[in-house]
């Protein structure tokens, strides 16, 4: 058997997702049982969305849950660099090779032309005049320095058959597959090209990834064939789901790994819980360590159902770790390491000290910084003269506004609230009141915006969503409507208003 080499390939475009830890875990365990290697590769070819802070965050988050890798941007290895933005020359070379061999082509379509092709509702290859353009046309364009992309020449007929460990053969008609862009006009590769080139050059034997990538696989298979390379084995894992069966989303379940860290879940419990997603051990045990999982791991025991992420069950498991595995001293140490320590408390002092007469006043004032949940009723959360429904909707709009920021900083929170108040003609107080209660559980608490900044957006989001639910929630249909309204008009109004507020007054 060839050497087993598997990988996780996160794109650093947002908060580190529990799904990344879940897929990393199965890759790591698969590598371990097969005496193989586990590689971490950063897929940062999307220049507009990739950020260094997210790269650091994903490495920190995976380490926090207890995962480690044999090769990666931080530990090196002989197949590096392990960051795609440092490998662009390599991808360009293969894209050019495919053009020379007639398996890809330079496409000079303008956005308007592409729009027309889309309107015709045909895949972007039928009617694409550059697919079979003559050499002279192409040369003219090149001489004029017109921007172009390189597209894969997907066959017009025939089918692509993908074998996947957990599925019957999956078939795709090539006639329905677009001529995928493999190199963008900025010279950067798209995910498809970079992913295939790297998996080949890094000698990846098994591609274990989430099911959402299954539809990309025909393009990958074609690239392997065009480049004359042996394909890895594909194993598409079931997606993590919300309890209602939909894809795990942050509105229904916290998705950022940092939420779990900040809310005080034990990392070993989270990792253990993720291993139960679609998997069961032969002995049926539910509580086990990574080392125990490796002893009898068999990837064929993964089942495509059963990957429902249930926060209650995770809490139950975390509780078992706390009760069964830790002495009082160990638990006390964990609390201190988490955030019951001088450093964190000192940070809060400027917010709380003014309201304290004795040291004993501190805890009641600040307890919401440590509580997993805060308690209140729908009456307390509702501002005077407002209906529950409109308040829940306003909180949703406020969430859209907050989500525009990568970090929820006090100043930005304040400006966003003022802008939303202005647009919706609510008084600032009518917005800060439900927020106060949502975040702290109280009507009077330390300064709201700073408190939110210290709590962090992952905790704040969960608390705001809970307040919306306490008020009766926003229906799925209404949420879609608000979402499209936000994108269509409200976001623009909001941005204008923010600029207005930020204008220096003279
Ligand atoms: N960069 C992709 C991601 O963000 C990798 C998908 C794959 O594993 O092929 O998950």
PDB file of N, CA, C and O in Angstrom, residues 92-140:
ATOM      1  N   UNK A  92       0.646  28.458 -11.884  1.00  0.00           N
ATOM      2  CA  UNK A  92       0.661  29.126 -13.194  1.00  0.00           C
ATOM      3  C   UNK A  92       1.283  28.207 -14.246  1.00  0.00           C
ATOM      4  O   UNK A  92       0.810  28.085 -15.349  1.00  0.00           O
ATOM      5  N   UNK A  93       2.350  27.542 -13.818  1.00  0.00           N
ATOM      6  CA  UNK A  93       3.058  26.655 -14.745  1.00  0.00           C
ATOM      7  C   UNK A  93       2.117  25.546 -15.252  1.00  0.00           C
ATOM      8  O   UNK A  93       2.039  25.278 -16.454  1.00  0.00           O
ATOM      9  N   UNK A  94       1.354  24.961 -14.346  1.00  0.00           N
ATOM     10  CA  UNK A  94       0.453  23.878 -14.781  1.00  0.00           C
ATOM     11  C   UNK A  94      -0.703  24.416 -15.622  1.00  0.00           C
ATOM     12  O   UNK A  94      -1.146  23.765 -16.558  1.00  0.00           O
ATOM     13  N   UNK A  95      -1.158  25.625 -15.287  1.00  0.00           N
ATOM     14  CA  UNK A  95      -2.255  26.210 -16.085  1.00  0.00           C
ATOM     15  C   UNK A  95      -1.765  26.438 -17.518  1.00  0.00           C
ATOM     16  O   UNK A  95      -2.461  26.110 -18.488  1.00  0.00           O
ATOM     17  N   UNK A  96      -0.556  26.957 -17.649  1.00  0.00           N
ATOM     18  CA  UNK A  96       0.017  27.201 -18.986  1.00  0.00           C
ATOM     19  C   UNK A  96       0.189  25.880 -19.741  1.00  0.00           C
ATOM     20  O   UNK A  96      -0.101  25.791 -20.928  1.00  0.00           O
ATOM     21  N   UNK A  97       0.658  24.876 -19.023  1.00  0.00           N
ATOM     22  CA  UNK A  97       0.858  23.561 -19.654  1.00  0.00           C
ATOM     23  C   UNK A  97      -0.473  23.045 -20.224  1.00  0.00           C
ATOM     24  O   UNK A  97      -0.533  22.559 -21.345  1.00  0.00           O
ATOM     25  N   UNK A  98      -1.540  23.227 -19.438  1.00  0.00           N
ATOM     26  CA  UNK A  98      -2.852  22.747 -19.913  1.00  0.00           C
ATOM     27  C   UNK A  98      -3.303  23.525 -21.146  1.00  0.00           C
ATOM     28  O   UNK A  98      -3.922  22.965 -22.051  1.00  0.00           O
ATOM     29  N   UNK A  99      -2.983  24.820 -21.187  1.00  0.00           N
ATOM     30  CA  UNK A  99      -3.355  25.621 -22.366  1.00  0.00           C
ATOM     31  C   UNK A  99      -2.601  25.093 -23.586  1.00  0.00           C
ATOM     32  O   UNK A  99      -3.177  24.839 -24.648  1.00  0.00           O
ATOM     33  N   UNK A 100      -1.285  24.887 -23.391  1.00  0.00           N
ATOM     34  CA  UNK A 100      -0.476  24.403 -24.522  1.00  0.00           C
ATOM     35  C   UNK A 100      -0.977  23.068 -25.050  1.00  0.00           C
ATOM     36  O   UNK A 100      -0.978  22.815 -26.245  1.00  0.00           O
ATOM     37  N   UNK A 101      -1.459  22.235 -24.139  1.00  0.00           N
ATOM     38  CA  UNK A 101      -1.918  20.909 -24.568  1.00  0.00           C
ATOM     39  C   UNK A 101      -3.362  20.923 -25.060  1.00  0.00           C
ATOM     40  O   UNK A 101      -3.930  19.871 -25.335  1.00  0.00           O
ATOM     41  N   UNK A 102      -3.965  22.104 -25.106  1.00  0.00           N
ATOM     42  CA  UNK A 102      -5.346  22.214 -25.603  1.00  0.00           C
ATOM     43  C   UNK A 102      -6.383  21.714 -24.607  1.00  0.00           C
ATOM     44  O   UNK A 102      -7.543  21.471 -24.956  1.00  0.00           O
ATOM     45  N   UNK A 103      -5.999  21.603 -23.317  1.00  0.00           N
ATOM     46  CA  UNK A 103      -6.950  21.099 -22.316  1.00  0.00           C
ATOM     47  C   UNK A 103      -7.543  22.241 -21.497  1.00  0.00           C
ATOM     48  O   UNK A 103      -8.383  22.044 -20.630  1.00  0.00           O
ATOM     49  N   UNK A 104      -7.047  23.426 -21.769  1.00  0.00           N
ATOM     50  CA  UNK A 104      -7.578  24.636 -21.123  1.00  0.00           C
ATOM     51  C   UNK A 104      -7.411  25.759 -22.133  1.00  0.00           C
ATOM     52  O   UNK A 104      -6.707  25.594 -23.139  1.00  0.00           O
ATOM     53  N   UNK A 105      -8.072  26.875 -21.900  1.00  0.00           N
ATOM     54  CA  UNK A 105      -7.960  27.980 -22.863  1.00  0.00           C
ATOM     55  C   UNK A 105      -8.041  29.323 -22.164  1.00  0.00           C
ATOM     56  O   UNK A 105      -8.566  29.427 -21.053  1.00  0.00           O
ATOM     57  N   UNK A 106      -7.485  30.325 -22.854  1.00  0.00           N
ATOM     58  CA  UNK A 106      -7.555  31.683 -22.316  1.00  0.00           C
ATOM     59  C   UNK A 106      -8.913  32.261 -22.697  1.00  0.00           C
ATOM     60  O   UNK A 106      -9.293  32.228 -23.863  1.00  0.00           O
ATOM     61  N   UNK A 107      -9.589  32.781 -21.689  1.00  0.00           N
ATOM     62  CA  UNK A 107     -10.934  33.311 -21.937  1.00  0.00           C
ATOM     63  C   UNK A 107     -10.916  34.819 -21.686  1.00  0.00           C
ATOM     64  O   UNK A 107     -10.585  35.269 -20.589  1.00  0.00           O
ATOM     65  N   UNK A 108     -11.259  35.570 -22.741  1.00  0.00           N
ATOM     66  CA  UNK A 108     -11.238  37.031 -22.639  1.00  0.00           C
ATOM     67  C   UNK A 108     -12.647  37.591 -22.453  1.00  0.00           C
ATOM     68  O   UNK A 108     -12.888  38.767 -22.703  1.00  0.00           O
ATOM     69  N   UNK A 109     -13.574  36.734 -22.063  1.00  0.00           N
ATOM     70  CA  UNK A 109     -14.961  37.198 -21.917  1.00  0.00           C
ATOM     71  C   UNK A 109     -15.022  38.355 -20.918  1.00  0.00           C
ATOM     72  O   UNK A 109     -14.423  38.296 -19.845  1.00  0.00           O
ATOM     73  N   UNK A 110     -15.774  39.368 -21.280  1.00  0.00           N
ATOM     74  CA  UNK A 110     -15.979  40.488 -20.356  1.00  0.00           C
ATOM     75  C   UNK A 110     -17.124  40.115 -19.411  1.00  0.00           C
ATOM     76  O   UNK A 110     -17.889  39.187 -19.708  1.00  0.00           O
ATOM     77  N   UNK A 111     -17.262  40.816 -18.304  1.00  0.00           N
ATOM     78  CA  UNK A 111     -18.382  40.511 -17.387  1.00  0.00           C
ATOM     79  C   UNK A 111     -19.728  40.535 -18.123  1.00  0.00           C
ATOM     80  O   UNK A 111     -20.599  39.707 -17.851  1.00  0.00           O
ATOM     81  N   UNK A 112     -19.887  41.450 -19.091  1.00  0.00           N
ATOM     82  CA  UNK A 112     -21.168  41.533 -19.823  1.00  0.00           C
ATOM     83  C   UNK A 112     -21.400  40.266 -20.644  1.00  0.00           C
ATOM     84  O   UNK A 112     -22.501  39.735 -20.692  1.00  0.00           O
ATOM     85  N   UNK A 113     -20.326  39.799 -21.288  1.00  0.00           N
ATOM     86  CA  UNK A 113     -20.481  38.579 -22.087  1.00  0.00           C
ATOM     87  C   UNK A 113     -20.861  37.394 -21.195  1.00  0.00           C
ATOM     88  O   UNK A 113     -21.705  36.567 -21.545  1.00  0.00           O
ATOM     89  N   UNK A 114     -20.232  37.353 -20.032  1.00  0.00           N
ATOM     90  CA  UNK A 114     -20.526  36.230 -19.127  1.00  0.00           C
ATOM     91  C   UNK A 114     -21.962  36.308 -18.630  1.00  0.00           C
ATOM     92  O   UNK A 114     -22.649  35.295 -18.503  1.00  0.00           O
ATOM     93  N   UNK A 115     -22.409  37.538 -18.380  1.00  0.00           N
ATOM     94  CA  UNK A 115     -23.776  37.742 -17.929  1.00  0.00           C
ATOM     95  C   UNK A 115     -24.745  37.197 -18.984  1.00  0.00           C
ATOM     96  O   UNK A 115     -25.716  36.509 -18.677  1.00  0.00           O
ATOM     97  N   UNK A 116     -24.418  37.481 -20.251  1.00  0.00           N
ATOM     98  CA  UNK A 116     -25.269  37.009 -21.341  1.00  0.00           C
ATOM     99  C   UNK A 116     -25.275  35.482 -21.381  1.00  0.00           C
ATOM    100  O   UNK A 116     -26.340  34.869 -21.508  1.00  0.00           O
ATOM    101  N   UNK A 117     -24.086  34.877 -21.218  1.00  0.00           N
ATOM    102  CA  UNK A 117     -24.012  33.407 -21.239  1.00  0.00           C
ATOM    103  C   UNK A 117     -24.874  32.824 -20.113  1.00  0.00           C
ATOM    104  O   UNK A 117     -25.574  31.843 -20.281  1.00  0.00           O
ATOM    105  N   UNK A 118     -24.819  33.489 -18.962  1.00  0.00           N
ATOM    106  CA  UNK A 118     -25.597  33.023 -17.821  1.00  0.00           C
ATOM    107  C   UNK A 118     -27.092  33.137 -18.107  1.00  0.00           C
ATOM    108  O   UNK A 118     -27.864  32.250 -17.765  1.00  0.00           O
ATOM    109  N   UNK A 119     -27.441  34.258 -18.752  1.00  0.00           N
ATOM    110  CA  UNK A 119     -28.864  34.466 -19.063  1.00  0.00           C
ATOM    111  C   UNK A 119     -29.372  33.371 -19.996  1.00  0.00           C
ATOM    112  O   UNK A 119     -30.508  32.950 -19.914  1.00  0.00           O
ATOM    113  N   UNK A 120     -28.505  32.938 -20.890  1.00  0.00           N
ATOM    114  CA  UNK A 120     -28.892  31.867 -21.815  1.00  0.00           C
ATOM    115  C   UNK A 120     -29.091  30.541 -21.089  1.00  0.00           C
ATOM    116  O   UNK A 120     -29.525  29.557 -21.676  1.00  0.00           O
ATOM    117  N   UNK A 121     -28.710  30.546 -19.820  1.00  0.00           N
ATOM    118  CA  UNK A 121     -28.850  29.362 -18.965  1.00  0.00           C
ATOM    119  C   UNK A 121     -28.202  28.119 -19.534  1.00  0.00           C
ATOM    120  O   UNK A 121     -28.747  27.030 -19.464  1.00  0.00           O
ATOM    121  N   UNK A 122     -27.054  28.346 -20.114  1.00  0.00           N
ATOM    122  CA  UNK A 122     -26.293  27.200 -20.591  1.00  0.00           C
ATOM    123  C   UNK A 122     -24.974  27.202 -19.831  1.00  0.00           C
ATOM    124  O   UNK A 122     -24.521  28.258 -19.392  1.00  0.00           O
ATOM    125  N   UNK A 123     -24.350  26.036 -19.701  1.00  0.00           N
ATOM    126  CA  UNK A 123     -23.059  26.063 -19.004  1.00  0.00           C
ATOM    127  C   UNK A 123     -22.059  26.942 -19.745  1.00  0.00           C
ATOM    128  O   UNK A 123     -22.165  27.124 -20.969  1.00  0.00           O
ATOM    129  N   UNK A 124     -21.118  27.514 -19.000  1.00  0.00           N
ATOM    130  CA  UNK A 124     -20.171  28.435 -19.640  1.00  0.00           C
ATOM    131  C   UNK A 124     -19.157  27.628 -20.433  1.00  0.00           C
ATOM    132  O   UNK A 124     -18.031  27.413 -20.022  1.00  0.00           O
ATOM    133  N   UNK A 125     -19.578  27.131 -21.517  1.00  0.00           N
ATOM    134  CA  UNK A 125     -18.665  26.546 -22.490  1.00  0.00           C
ATOM    135  C   UNK A 125     -19.376  26.569 -23.826  1.00  0.00           C
ATOM    136  O   UNK A 125     -18.803  26.938 -24.836  1.00  0.00           O
ATOM    137  N   UNK A 126     -20.677  26.233 -23.828  1.00  0.00           N
ATOM    138  CA  UNK A 126     -21.456  26.373 -25.037  1.00  0.00           C
ATOM    139  C   UNK A 126     -21.474  27.881 -25.304  1.00  0.00           C
ATOM    140  O   UNK A 126     -21.636  28.648 -24.364  1.00  0.00           O
ATOM    141  N   UNK A 127     -21.291  28.295 -26.501  1.00  0.00           N
ATOM    142  CA  UNK A 127     -21.307  29.726 -26.863  1.00  0.00           C
ATOM    143  C   UNK A 127     -20.095  30.519 -26.418  1.00  0.00           C
ATOM    144  O   UNK A 127     -20.027  31.691 -26.700  1.00  0.00           O
ATOM    145  N   UNK A 128     -19.210  29.935 -25.639  1.00  0.00           N
ATOM    146  CA  UNK A 128     -18.052  30.737 -25.230  1.00  0.00           C
ATOM    147  C   UNK A 128     -17.086  30.815 -26.414  1.00  0.00           C
ATOM    148  O   UNK A 128     -16.407  29.841 -26.751  1.00  0.00           O
ATOM    149  N   UNK A 129     -17.011  32.007 -27.024  1.00  0.00           N
ATOM    150  CA  UNK A 129     -16.284  32.110 -28.294  1.00  0.00           C
ATOM    151  C   UNK A 129     -14.786  31.851 -28.148  1.00  0.00           C
ATOM    152  O   UNK A 129     -14.109  31.607 -29.127  1.00  0.00           O
ATOM    153  N   UNK A 130     -14.284  31.909 -26.948  1.00  0.00           N
ATOM    154  CA  UNK A 130     -12.832  31.720 -26.807  1.00  0.00           C
ATOM    155  C   UNK A 130     -12.429  30.262 -26.643  1.00  0.00           C
ATOM    156  O   UNK A 130     -11.262  29.927 -26.697  1.00  0.00           O
ATOM    157  N   UNK A 131     -13.436  29.407 -26.442  1.00  0.00           N
ATOM    158  CA  UNK A 131     -13.124  27.991 -26.230  1.00  0.00           C
ATOM    159  C   UNK A 131     -12.356  27.423 -27.429  1.00  0.00           C
ATOM    160  O   UNK A 131     -11.402  26.687 -27.263  1.00  0.00           O
ATOM    161  N   UNK A 132     -12.808  27.786 -28.624  1.00  0.00           N
ATOM    162  CA  UNK A 132     -12.115  27.260 -29.795  1.00  0.00           C
ATOM    163  C   UNK A 132     -11.609  28.378 -30.695  1.00  0.00           C
ATOM    164  O   UNK A 132     -11.511  28.217 -31.909  1.00  0.00           O
ATOM    165  N   UNK A 133     -11.302  29.520 -30.085  1.00  0.00           N
ATOM    166  CA  UNK A 133     -10.850  30.658 -30.898  1.00  0.00           C
ATOM    167  C   UNK A 133      -9.516  30.338 -31.575  1.00  0.00           C
ATOM    168  O   UNK A 133      -8.714  29.559 -31.055  1.00  0.00           O
ATOM    169  N   UNK A 134      -9.300  30.964 -32.773  1.00  0.00           N
ATOM    170  CA  UNK A 134      -8.034  30.663 -33.454  1.00  0.00           C
ATOM    171  C   UNK A 134      -6.873  31.407 -32.793  1.00  0.00           C
ATOM    172  O   UNK A 134      -7.060  32.394 -32.065  1.00  0.00           O
ATOM    173  N   UNK A 135      -5.708  30.929 -33.095  1.00  0.00           N
ATOM    174  CA  UNK A 135      -4.473  31.428 -32.499  1.00  0.00           C
ATOM    175  C   UNK A 135      -4.331  32.939 -32.658  1.00  0.00           C
ATOM    176  O   UNK A 135      -3.927  33.654 -31.748  1.00  0.00           O
ATOM    177  N   UNK A 136      -4.732  33.426 -33.852  1.00  0.00           N
ATOM    178  CA  UNK A 136      -4.535  34.851 -34.150  1.00  0.00           C
ATOM    179  C   UNK A 136      -5.389  35.733 -33.207  1.00  0.00           C
ATOM    180  O   UNK A 136      -4.901  36.706 -32.646  1.00  0.00           O
ATOM    181  N   UNK A 137      -6.636  35.364 -33.061  1.00  0.00           N
ATOM    182  CA  UNK A 137      -7.520  36.129 -32.150  1.00  0.00           C
ATOM    183  C   UNK A 137      -6.877  36.226 -30.769  1.00  0.00           C
ATOM    184  O   UNK A 137      -6.825  37.297 -30.151  1.00  0.00           O
ATOM    185  N   UNK A 138      -6.399  35.090 -30.310  1.00  0.00           N
ATOM    186  CA  UNK A 138      -5.819  35.057 -28.959  1.00  0.00           C
ATOM    187  C   UNK A 138      -4.567  35.944 -28.900  1.00  0.00           C
ATOM    188  O   UNK A 138      -4.415  36.761 -27.981  1.00  0.00           O
ATOM    189  N   UNK A 139      -3.700  35.797 -29.921  1.00  0.00           N
ATOM    190  CA  UNK A 139      -2.446  36.579 -29.932  1.00  0.00           C
ATOM    191  C   UNK A 139      -2.741  38.082 -29.916  1.00  0.00           C
ATOM    192  O   UNK A 139      -2.116  38.845 -29.192  1.00  0.00           O
ATOM    193  N   UNK A 140      -3.727  38.493 -30.745  1.00  0.00           N
ATOM    194  CA  UNK A 140      -4.101  39.917 -30.795  1.00  0.00           C
ATOM    195  C   UNK A 140      -4.463  40.427 -29.415  1.00  0.00           C
ATOM    196  O   UNK A 140      -4.047  41.490 -28.974  1.00  0.00           O
TER     197      UNK A 140
END
